Short mmCIF file of C-alpha atoms and ligand atoms in Angstrom, two decimals:
data_model
loop_
_atom_site.label_atom_id
_atom_site.label_comp_id
_atom_site.label_asym_id
_atom_site.label_seq_id
_atom_site.Cartn_x
_atom_site.Cartn_y
_atom_site.Cartn_z
CA MET Y 25 0.01 0.07 -0.13
CA THR Y 26 1.27 3.55 -0.72
CA GLY Y 27 0.46 6.37 1.51
CA HIS Y 28 -3.07 6.48 2.90
CA ARG Y 29 -4.63 9.50 4.74
CA LEU Y 30 -6.87 8.59 7.21
CA VAL Y 31 -8.72 11.72 8.94
CA LEU Y 32 -10.56 11.27 12.06
CA VAL Y 33 -13.04 13.92 12.87
CA GLY Y 34 -14.00 14.07 16.86
CA GLY Y 35 -12.44 12.08 19.22
CA GLY Y 36 -15.74 10.43 20.15
CA HIS Y 37 -16.04 6.67 21.91
CA ALA Y 38 -15.18 4.98 18.54
CA HIS Y 39 -12.30 6.96 17.34
CA VAL Y 40 -10.26 6.69 20.68
CA GLN Y 41 -10.34 2.80 20.19
CA VAL Y 42 -9.37 3.64 16.12
CA ILE Y 43 -6.39 5.50 17.37
CA ARG Y 44 -5.39 2.91 19.96
CA ALA Y 45 -6.10 -0.08 17.72
CA LEU Y 46 -4.17 1.31 14.87
CA ALA Y 47 -1.07 2.20 17.49
CA GLN Y 48 -1.08 -1.18 18.41
CA ARG Y 49 -0.96 -2.87 15.02
CA PRO Y 50 -0.18 0.14 12.55
CA GLU Y 51 -1.23 -0.28 8.97
CA PRO Y 52 1.64 0.21 6.92
CA GLY Y 53 1.70 3.37 4.93
CA MET Y 54 -1.17 4.90 6.68
CA ALA Y 55 -1.04 8.52 8.16
CA ILE Y 56 -3.52 9.52 10.76
CA THR Y 57 -4.94 12.95 11.45
CA LEU Y 58 -7.40 13.59 14.18
CA VAL Y 59 -9.43 16.71 14.21
CA THR Y 60 -10.94 17.89 17.32
CA ASP Y 61 -12.43 20.49 19.00
CA ARG Y 62 -11.12 19.96 22.38
CA LEU Y 63 -8.04 18.16 24.19
CA LEU Y 64 -10.15 16.28 26.71
CA THR Y 65 -13.54 14.18 25.45
CA PRO Y 66 -15.99 12.96 28.25
CA TYR Y 67 -16.89 9.58 28.88
CA SER Y 68 -20.47 9.58 29.25
CA GLY Y 69 -20.57 6.46 31.45
CA MET Y 70 -18.99 8.24 34.35
CA LEU Y 71 -20.89 11.67 33.85
CA PRO Y 72 -23.33 10.86 36.56
CA GLY Y 73 -20.79 9.53 38.88
CA HIS Y 74 -18.47 12.85 38.34
CA VAL Y 75 -22.10 14.81 38.96
CA ALA Y 76 -22.55 12.97 42.26
CA GLY Y 77 -18.94 13.88 43.02
CA LEU Y 78 -17.34 10.51 42.98
CA TYR Y 79 -15.33 10.99 39.70
CA SER Y 80 -12.93 13.88 39.18
CA HIS Y 81 -13.16 15.96 35.95
CA ALA Y 82 -9.97 14.33 35.10
CA GLU Y 83 -10.99 10.94 35.85
CA MET Y 84 -14.27 11.01 33.36
CA HIS Y 85 -12.12 12.40 30.61
CA ILE Y 86 -9.92 10.84 28.12
CA ASP Y 87 -6.86 12.97 27.02
CA LEU Y 88 -6.73 13.21 23.52
CA GLY Y 89 -3.63 15.12 23.28
CA ARG Y 90 -1.54 12.37 25.28
CA LEU Y 91 -3.20 9.57 23.27
CA ALA Y 92 -2.41 11.37 19.85
CA GLU Y 93 0.99 11.62 20.63
CA VAL Y 94 1.76 8.11 22.29
CA CYS Y 95 -0.17 6.45 18.91
CA GLY Y 96 1.84 8.83 16.41
CA VAL Y 97 -1.19 10.32 15.65
CA THR Y 98 -1.24 14.09 14.27
CA LEU Y 99 -3.69 16.24 16.02
CA VAL Y 100 -5.40 19.50 14.73
CA ARG Y 101 -6.90 21.36 17.31
CA SER Y 102 -9.99 22.74 15.72
CA ALA Y 103 -13.68 22.08 14.97
CA ALA Y 104 -14.34 20.52 11.55
CA ALA Y 105 -16.66 22.94 9.55
CA ALA Y 106 -16.91 21.53 6.11
CA ILE Y 107 -16.37 18.97 3.90
CA ASP Y 108 -15.65 18.81 -0.13
CA ARG Y 109 -16.19 15.45 -1.21
CA THR Y 110 -15.30 16.09 -4.77
CA ARG Y 111 -11.68 17.20 -3.96
CA ARG Y 112 -11.52 14.94 -0.63
CA THR Y 113 -10.76 17.70 1.80
CA LEU Y 114 -11.99 18.50 5.08
CA THR Y 115 -11.97 22.22 6.12
CA THR Y 116 -11.61 23.30 9.85
CA GLU Y 117 -13.39 26.26 11.80
CA ASP Y 118 -9.34 27.72 11.97
CA GLY Y 119 -9.14 27.15 7.86
CA ASP Y 120 -6.70 24.50 7.68
CA SER Y 121 -7.41 22.22 4.72
CA LEU Y 122 -7.01 18.66 5.02
CA PRO Y 123 -6.81 16.33 2.42
CA TYR Y 124 -8.42 12.84 2.85
CA ASP Y 125 -8.17 9.18 1.19
CA THR Y 126 -11.00 8.23 4.28
CA LEU Y 127 -12.51 10.51 6.48
CA SER Y 128 -14.62 9.05 9.52
CA LEU Y 129 -16.94 11.19 11.81
CA ASN Y 130 -17.50 10.55 15.45
CA VAL Y 131 -18.62 14.12 16.42
CA GLY Y 132 -21.33 13.30 18.75
CA ILE Y 133 -24.84 15.50 18.80
CA THR Y 134 -26.21 18.43 20.05
CA PRO Y 135 -29.65 19.34 21.95
CA ASP Y 136 -32.81 19.61 20.11
CA LEU Y 137 -34.50 22.30 22.15
CA SER Y 138 -36.88 23.62 19.00
CA GLY Y 139 -39.89 21.90 20.58
CA ILE Y 140 -39.74 23.94 23.99
CA VAL Y 141 -39.98 27.59 23.86
CA GLY Y 142 -37.49 29.58 25.95
CA ALA Y 143 -35.59 26.34 26.56
CA GLU Y 144 -32.55 27.92 24.60
CA GLN Y 145 -32.30 31.16 27.05
CA HIS Y 146 -33.72 29.15 30.39
CA SER Y 147 -32.30 25.82 30.51
CA ILE Y 148 -28.99 23.94 30.77
CA PRO Y 149 -28.73 21.16 28.06
CA VAL Y 150 -26.73 17.70 29.41
CA LYS Y 151 -25.16 17.79 25.53
CA PRO Y 152 -22.63 18.57 24.74
CA ILE Y 153 -21.25 17.37 27.86
CA SER Y 154 -18.01 19.89 28.01
CA SER Y 155 -20.55 22.83 28.07
CA PHE Y 156 -22.74 21.24 30.62
CA LEU Y 157 -19.95 20.41 33.04
CA SER Y 158 -18.95 24.26 33.01
CA ARG Y 159 -22.69 25.57 33.59
CA LEU Y 160 -22.88 22.79 36.03
CA ASP Y 161 -20.09 24.13 38.34
CA THR Y 162 -21.78 27.41 38.19
CA LEU Y 163 -25.04 25.96 39.45
CA LEU Y 164 -23.42 24.24 42.21
CA GLU Y 165 -21.70 27.57 43.36
CA ALA Y 166 -24.66 29.17 43.30
CA ALA Y 167 -26.61 26.51 45.16
CA ALA Y 168 -23.86 26.79 47.89
CA ARG Y 169 -25.14 30.35 48.47
CA PRO Y 170 -28.18 30.94 50.88
CA ASP Y 171 -30.06 32.95 48.26
CA GLY Y 172 -28.85 30.29 45.26
CA PRO Y 173 -31.14 27.77 43.37
CA ARG Y 174 -33.47 25.41 45.81
CA ARG Y 175 -35.99 23.91 43.25
CA ILE Y 176 -34.00 22.36 40.33
CA VAL Y 177 -35.64 20.15 37.76
CA LEU Y 178 -34.48 17.56 34.98
CA VAL Y 179 -36.35 17.25 31.84
CA GLY Y 180 -35.95 13.96 30.29
CA GLY Y 181 -37.09 10.40 31.74
CA GLY Y 182 -34.58 8.36 29.90
CA ALA Y 183 -31.65 6.64 31.52
CA ALA Y 184 -29.52 9.79 31.76
CA GLY Y 185 -32.11 11.84 33.02
CA VAL Y 186 -32.75 9.32 35.99
CA GLU Y 187 -29.26 8.92 36.92
CA LEU Y 188 -28.74 13.04 36.54
CA ALA Y 189 -31.41 13.38 39.07
CA LEU Y 190 -30.23 10.95 41.51
CA ALA Y 191 -26.76 11.88 41.15
CA LEU Y 192 -27.72 16.03 41.59
CA LYS Y 193 -29.66 14.87 44.91
CA ALA Y 194 -26.93 13.28 46.14
CA ARG Y 195 -24.38 15.92 45.13
CA LEU Y 196 -26.55 18.77 46.88
CA LYS Y 197 -27.32 16.87 50.12
CA GLY Y 198 -26.05 19.41 52.98
CA LEU Y 199 -24.90 21.91 50.16
CA ASP Y 200 -27.32 24.51 51.59
CA PRO Y 201 -25.28 26.91 54.16
CA MET Y 202 -28.89 26.53 56.43
CA GLY Y 203 -29.19 22.86 56.14
CA ARG Y 204 -32.49 23.43 53.86
CA PRO Y 205 -33.16 20.60 51.69
CA PHE Y 206 -33.20 20.95 47.85
CA TRP Y 207 -36.12 20.28 45.84
CA ILE Y 208 -35.57 18.02 42.55
CA GLY Y 209 -37.90 17.16 40.10
CA LEU Y 210 -37.62 14.75 37.12
CA ALA Y 211 -40.23 15.57 34.14
CA ALA Y 212 -40.59 12.27 31.75
CA SER Y 213 -43.30 12.35 29.05
CA ASN Y 214 -42.52 9.01 27.26
CA GLY Y 215 -42.70 6.95 30.73
CA LEU Y 216 -39.74 6.61 33.07
CA VAL Y 217 -36.74 4.62 31.13
CA ALA Y 218 -39.28 3.24 28.89
CA THR Y 219 -36.70 1.40 26.75
CA LEU Y 220 -35.45 -0.69 29.68
CA ASN Y 221 -37.42 -3.74 31.20
CA ASP Y 222 -40.31 -3.85 33.73
CA GLY Y 223 -37.71 -4.71 36.34
CA VAL Y 224 -35.41 -1.91 35.74
CA ARG Y 225 -38.40 0.66 35.21
CA ARG Y 226 -39.81 -0.34 39.07
CA ARG Y 227 -36.50 -0.12 40.69
CA ALA Y 228 -35.70 3.17 39.03
CA ARG Y 229 -39.10 4.72 40.07
CA ALA Y 230 -38.48 3.27 43.84
CA ALA Y 231 -34.86 4.79 43.87
CA LEU Y 232 -36.38 8.31 42.92
CA ALA Y 233 -38.98 7.93 45.25
CA GLY Y 234 -36.66 6.61 48.05
CA HIS Y 235 -34.30 9.57 47.23
CA GLY Y 236 -36.72 12.22 47.35
CA VAL Y 237 -36.76 13.07 43.70
CA THR Y 238 -40.22 14.03 42.66
CA LEU Y 239 -41.67 12.50 39.37
CA LEU Y 240 -43.23 14.75 37.20
CA ASP Y 241 -45.30 11.93 35.26
CA ASP Y 242 -46.63 12.65 31.70
CA PHE Y 243 -45.24 15.93 32.00
CA ARG Y 244 -44.38 16.80 28.26
CA VAL Y 245 -42.67 20.40 28.66
CA VAL Y 246 -43.59 22.81 26.08
CA GLU Y 247 -42.34 25.98 27.66
CA ILE Y 248 -39.58 27.07 30.08
CA ASN Y 249 -39.09 30.37 31.44
CA ALA Y 250 -37.58 32.15 34.48
CA GLN Y 251 -40.20 31.16 36.95
CA GLY Y 252 -40.22 27.13 35.87
CA LEU Y 253 -41.77 25.05 33.36
CA ARG Y 254 -45.15 24.30 31.73
CA ALA Y 255 -46.57 21.26 30.58
CA GLN Y 256 -48.31 20.46 27.31
CA ASP Y 257 -51.47 19.85 29.67
CA LYS Y 258 -50.91 23.44 31.38
CA ARG Y 259 -49.57 22.34 34.40
CA PHE Y 260 -46.80 24.49 35.82
CA VAL Y 261 -44.12 23.90 38.07
CA THR Y 262 -41.83 26.38 39.52
CA ALA Y 263 -38.07 26.00 39.17
CA ASP Y 264 -35.13 27.90 39.82
CA ALA Y 265 -32.82 25.63 37.06
CA VAL Y 266 -33.76 23.26 34.61
CA LEU Y 267 -31.65 21.22 32.96
CA VAL Y 268 -32.56 19.13 29.86
CA SER Y 269 -31.59 15.70 28.88
CA THR Y 270 -34.05 15.01 25.87
CA ALA Y 271 -34.09 14.48 22.42
CA ALA Y 272 -30.83 15.39 20.19
CA ARG Y 273 -29.94 16.12 16.68
CA ALA Y 274 -26.70 15.92 14.68
CA PRO Y 275 -24.54 19.08 14.68
CA SER Y 276 -25.64 21.42 12.29
CA TRP Y 277 -22.58 21.74 10.12
CA LEU Y 278 -23.14 18.20 8.87
CA ALA Y 279 -26.33 19.47 6.99
CA THR Y 280 -23.86 21.72 4.89
CA THR Y 281 -22.06 18.64 3.72
CA GLY Y 282 -24.28 17.25 1.41
CA LEU Y 283 -23.92 14.01 3.09
CA PRO Y 284 -26.96 11.85 3.05
CA THR Y 285 -29.04 12.54 6.30
CA ASP Y 286 -32.36 11.36 7.88
CA ARG Y 287 -35.06 14.05 9.20
CA HIS Y 288 -32.88 14.43 12.45
CA GLY Y 289 -29.55 15.08 10.47
CA PHE Y 290 -27.87 11.75 11.61
CA VAL Y 291 -25.60 10.78 8.90
CA GLN Y 292 -27.08 7.59 7.08
CA THR Y 293 -24.78 5.04 6.52
CA THR Y 294 -24.57 1.24 5.44
CA ARG Y 295 -23.85 -1.63 7.52
CA SER Y 296 -20.30 -1.56 7.06
CA LEU Y 297 -20.35 2.40 8.41
CA THR Y 298 -19.58 4.12 5.39
CA CYS Y 299 -21.99 6.78 3.98
CA ILE Y 300 -24.85 5.11 1.78
CA ASP Y 301 -23.71 7.29 -1.30
CA ASP Y 302 -19.65 7.75 -0.34
CA PRO Y 303 -17.38 4.69 0.27
CA ALA Y 304 -14.78 7.31 1.38
CA VAL Y 305 -16.48 8.61 4.14
CA PHE Y 306 -17.29 6.61 7.58
CA ALA Y 307 -19.76 7.89 10.33
CA VAL Y 308 -20.28 6.26 13.57
CA GLY Y 309 -21.73 6.78 17.21
CA ASP Y 310 -24.43 9.27 18.03
CA CYS Y 311 -24.09 11.65 14.57
CA ALA Y 312 -24.73 8.69 12.57
CA THR Y 313 -27.59 6.21 11.70
CA VAL Y 314 -27.45 2.62 10.04
CA ALA Y 315 -30.23 3.09 7.56
CA GLU Y 316 -31.14 -0.28 7.35
CA ASP Y 317 -30.62 -1.17 11.32
CA PRO Y 318 -30.77 1.95 13.40
CA THR Y 319 -29.99 1.40 17.26
CA PRO Y 320 -30.69 3.89 20.07
CA LYS Y 321 -28.09 6.93 20.73
CA ALA Y 322 -26.08 5.46 23.28
CA GLY Y 323 -22.53 5.32 24.15
CA VAL Y 324 -22.51 1.61 24.19
CA PHE Y 325 -23.06 1.54 20.45
CA ALA Y 326 -20.33 3.96 19.62
CA VAL Y 327 -17.80 1.75 21.72
CA ARG Y 328 -18.48 -1.16 20.10
CA GLN Y 329 -18.54 0.07 17.07
CA GLY Y 330 -14.87 0.86 17.75
CA ALA Y 331 -13.19 -2.59 16.55
CA ALA Y 332 -15.82 -3.15 13.43
CA LEU Y 333 -14.92 0.60 12.22
CA THR Y 334 -11.34 -0.13 12.74
CA GLY Y 335 -11.38 -3.57 10.82
CA ASN Y 336 -12.88 -1.36 8.02
CA LEU Y 337 -10.62 1.19 8.13
CA ARG Y 338 -7.89 -1.35 7.23
CA ARG Y 339 -9.76 -3.18 4.85
CA ARG Y 340 -10.37 0.23 2.88
CA ALA Y 341 -6.54 1.14 2.95
CA ARG Y 342 -5.92 -2.29 1.71
CA GLY Y 343 -8.47 -2.00 -1.03
CA GLU Y 344 -10.52 -4.95 0.31
CA ALA Y 345 -14.14 -5.37 0.81
CA LEU Y 346 -15.62 -4.09 3.91
CA ALA Y 347 -17.25 -6.36 6.68
CA PRO Y 348 -20.88 -5.41 7.91
CA HIS Y 349 -21.31 -4.77 11.51
CA ARG Y 350 -24.02 -6.30 13.61
CA PRO Y 351 -24.71 -4.47 16.75
CA ASP Y 352 -25.83 -6.47 19.69
CA ARG Y 353 -29.00 -5.02 21.17
CA ASN Y 354 -29.16 -7.20 24.28
CA TYR Y 355 -26.97 -4.88 25.80
CA LEU Y 356 -26.34 -4.26 29.66
CA THR Y 357 -27.23 -0.97 31.16
CA ILE Y 358 -26.27 0.26 34.77
CA LEU Y 359 -27.85 3.29 36.36
CA MET Y 360 -26.04 4.61 39.24
CA THR Y 361 -28.46 6.03 42.11
CA GLY Y 362 -26.06 8.14 43.73
CA ASP Y 363 -25.94 6.29 47.14
CA GLY Y 364 -23.13 3.69 46.39
CA SER Y 365 -25.61 1.47 44.74
CA ALA Y 366 -26.98 0.90 41.23
CA ILE Y 367 -29.42 -0.85 39.01
CA ALA Y 368 -28.44 -3.09 36.19
CA GLY Y 369 -30.67 -4.49 33.34
CA ARG Y 370 -30.21 -6.66 30.12
CA GLY Y 371 -32.68 -7.68 27.61
CA GLY Y 372 -36.62 -8.61 28.65
CA TRP Y 373 -36.20 -9.52 32.10
CA PHE Y 374 -32.72 -9.31 33.93
CA ALA Y 375 -32.70 -6.74 36.49
CA VAL Y 376 -30.51 -6.61 39.67
CA GLU Y 377 -29.87 -3.98 42.15
CA GLY Y 378 -27.11 -3.34 44.99
CA ARG Y 379 -23.93 -1.95 46.13
CA TRP Y 380 -22.02 -4.79 44.52
CA VAL Y 381 -23.68 -3.58 41.07
CA TRP Y 382 -22.14 -0.10 41.56
CA ARG Y 383 -18.72 -1.71 42.40
CA TRP Y 384 -19.29 -3.48 38.79
CA LYS Y 385 -20.20 -0.30 37.11
CA ASP Y 386 -17.02 1.29 38.47
CA TRP Y 387 -14.85 -1.33 37.65
CA ILE Y 388 -16.15 -1.52 34.27
CA ASP Y 389 -15.76 2.20 33.51
CA ARG Y 390 -12.38 2.56 35.25
CA ARG Y 391 -11.18 -0.37 33.14
CA PHE Y 392 -12.46 1.44 29.94
CA MET Y 393 -10.85 4.40 30.73
CA GLN Y 394 -7.51 2.96 31.79
CA ARG Y 395 -7.14 1.67 28.04
CA PHE Y 396 -6.17 5.15 27.14
CA SER Y 397 -4.97 6.80 30.29
CA THR Y 398 -2.13 4.27 30.49
CA PHE Y 399 -1.66 3.01 27.08
CA ARG Y 400 2.03 2.99 25.75
CA ARG Y 401 3.20 1.74 22.26
C1 LIG P 28 -25.81 11.88 31.54
C2 LIG P 28 -25.74 11.20 30.45
C3 LIG P 28 -25.45 9.70 30.99
C4 LIG P 28 -24.98 8.86 29.70
N1 LIG P 28 -25.07 7.71 30.12
C5 LIG P 28 -24.84 6.37 29.41
C6 LIG P 28 -24.10 5.47 29.64
O1 LIG P 28 -24.03 5.24 30.75
N2 LIG P 28 -24.24 4.23 28.80
C7 LIG P 28 -24.43 4.65 27.28
O2 LIG P 28 -24.06 3.90 26.70
N3 LIG P 28 -24.63 5.98 26.82
C8 LIG P 28 -24.71 6.74 28.04
N4 LIG P 28 -24.85 8.12 27.65
C9 LIG P 28 -25.14 8.24 25.99
C10 LIG P 28 -23.81 8.81 25.49
O3 LIG P 28 -23.38 10.16 25.98
C11 LIG P 28 -23.62 8.93 23.92
O4 LIG P 28 -24.31 7.95 23.41
C12 LIG P 28 -22.00 8.83 23.50
O5 LIG P 28 -21.45 10.06 24.21
C13 LIG P 28 -21.83 9.05 21.86
O6 LIG P 28 -20.81 8.71 21.79
P1 LIG P 28 -19.67 9.43 20.62
O7 LIG P 28 -18.74 8.85 20.37
O8 LIG P 28 -20.82 9.29 19.39
O9 LIG P 28 -19.94 11.00 20.69
P2 LIG P 28 -19.25 11.85 21.84
O10 LIG P 28 -18.73 10.90 22.95
O11 LIG P 28 -20.10 12.91 22.07
O12 LIG P 28 -18.16 12.42 21.01
C14 LIG P 28 -17.83 13.48 20.10
C15 LIG P 28 -16.80 13.99 20.14
O13 LIG P 28 -16.39 14.83 18.89
C16 LIG P 28 -16.07 15.92 19.09
N5 LIG P 28 -16.68 16.92 18.35
C17 LIG P 28 -17.72 17.63 18.13
N6 LIG P 28 -17.85 18.27 17.24
C18 LIG P 28 -16.71 18.54 16.50
C19 LIG P 28 -16.48 18.88 15.14
N7 LIG P 28 -17.25 19.60 14.48
N8 LIG P 28 -15.21 18.95 14.97
C20 LIG P 28 -14.30 18.14 16.02
N9 LIG P 28 -14.57 17.74 16.80
C21 LIG P 28 -16.07 17.71 17.43
C22 LIG P 28 -16.56 16.32 20.58
O14 LIG P 28 -15.95 17.49 21.58
C23 LIG P 28 -16.39 15.05 21.35
O15 LIG P 28 -15.02 14.89 21.82
C24 LIG P 28 -25.29 9.22 28.45
C25 LIG P 28 -25.64 10.32 28.08
C26 LIG P 28 -25.82 11.58 29.14
C27 LIG P 28 -26.07 12.84 28.71
#
């Protein structure tokens, strides 16, 4: 193989594994560039633990600068802004123009606040995680003041919303200088953790009640303002701060690339993870959807795409036929409850809970992170 220029855009859950795997067993003649808007990329599995005060900022981030350096990858610190697919070049926000033979996108998602009036001005979206973390720090600082926010609502009854509500409850405990309690509400419109099995749903509901998080059932938020939030059925709940963990859409710049996208802007790919109309462009993780076999937007799928993507990037560089990726939908979900315990579920019936489940999750997450923080060639 003569020189092959691989440009990876975004240091998401799949690309960090590609970088590591291609450093462990380099592909002859392949030059790899990583384009990233930030040097530290967050690992979402540890975000609720960080919010609860159990993990430091460093523990929940992968240092892309270090990873690129030890793996011999050229790092371009800028956001990707445009793709010229005819000339095969990627342009960054800083105006760099990077030619590629293969391009791969793993850039995550942005919140879709379009259905909620006032959400842009009056809420804190949990994605992208980097901006969420700085706004969370500001919120926690304010909460420690006697006149700071006391009523906080999380919008979104999915796994992330449940974990964040419980994590926040744990973090805020005892923070009020006068010893007053914080009121935390969780607004869910499509049921609670509706994609998980009955046993997990029951346990999640009990955990919220047990920790004093008020569940606002069937509360479809249509407006957020400085006083609180309004549901479609006109109920109004006062709140000093509103965090939103609901629908998401693809980053808007992808729409300008001419890549085939679905109605939410996600890049449509084949089972081999290439764009449906361009074998030179791969897309993985939350920013992409396998057209024939869509999966939920969850880090676990992005993580598992890592190995399949690495294999297909090697095959493309060698001029070989690509292999389809078959996602395993029977995946394990573990929700932390903020009190040193966790709930695990898998498939249609498996559900367990306990302190050992939290230790299990902690072990899985730390082991994943260690693969990058201690990696040497
Ligand atoms: C609170 C919370 C908890 C969660 N817990 C779990 C969990 O336990 N398990 C699970 O499976 N999922 C979980 N998720 C979902 C998970 O966060 C996402 O599915 C996952 O992060 C998607 O990974 P990704 O690799 O697609 O993108 P990301 O992890 O978002 O990575 C994208 C990367 O691309 C970079 N980037 C973005 N735009 C550009 C650009 N233009 N140019 C260059 N770089 C760019 C970003 O800075 C980032 O580094 C959780 C989500 C939340 C909000």
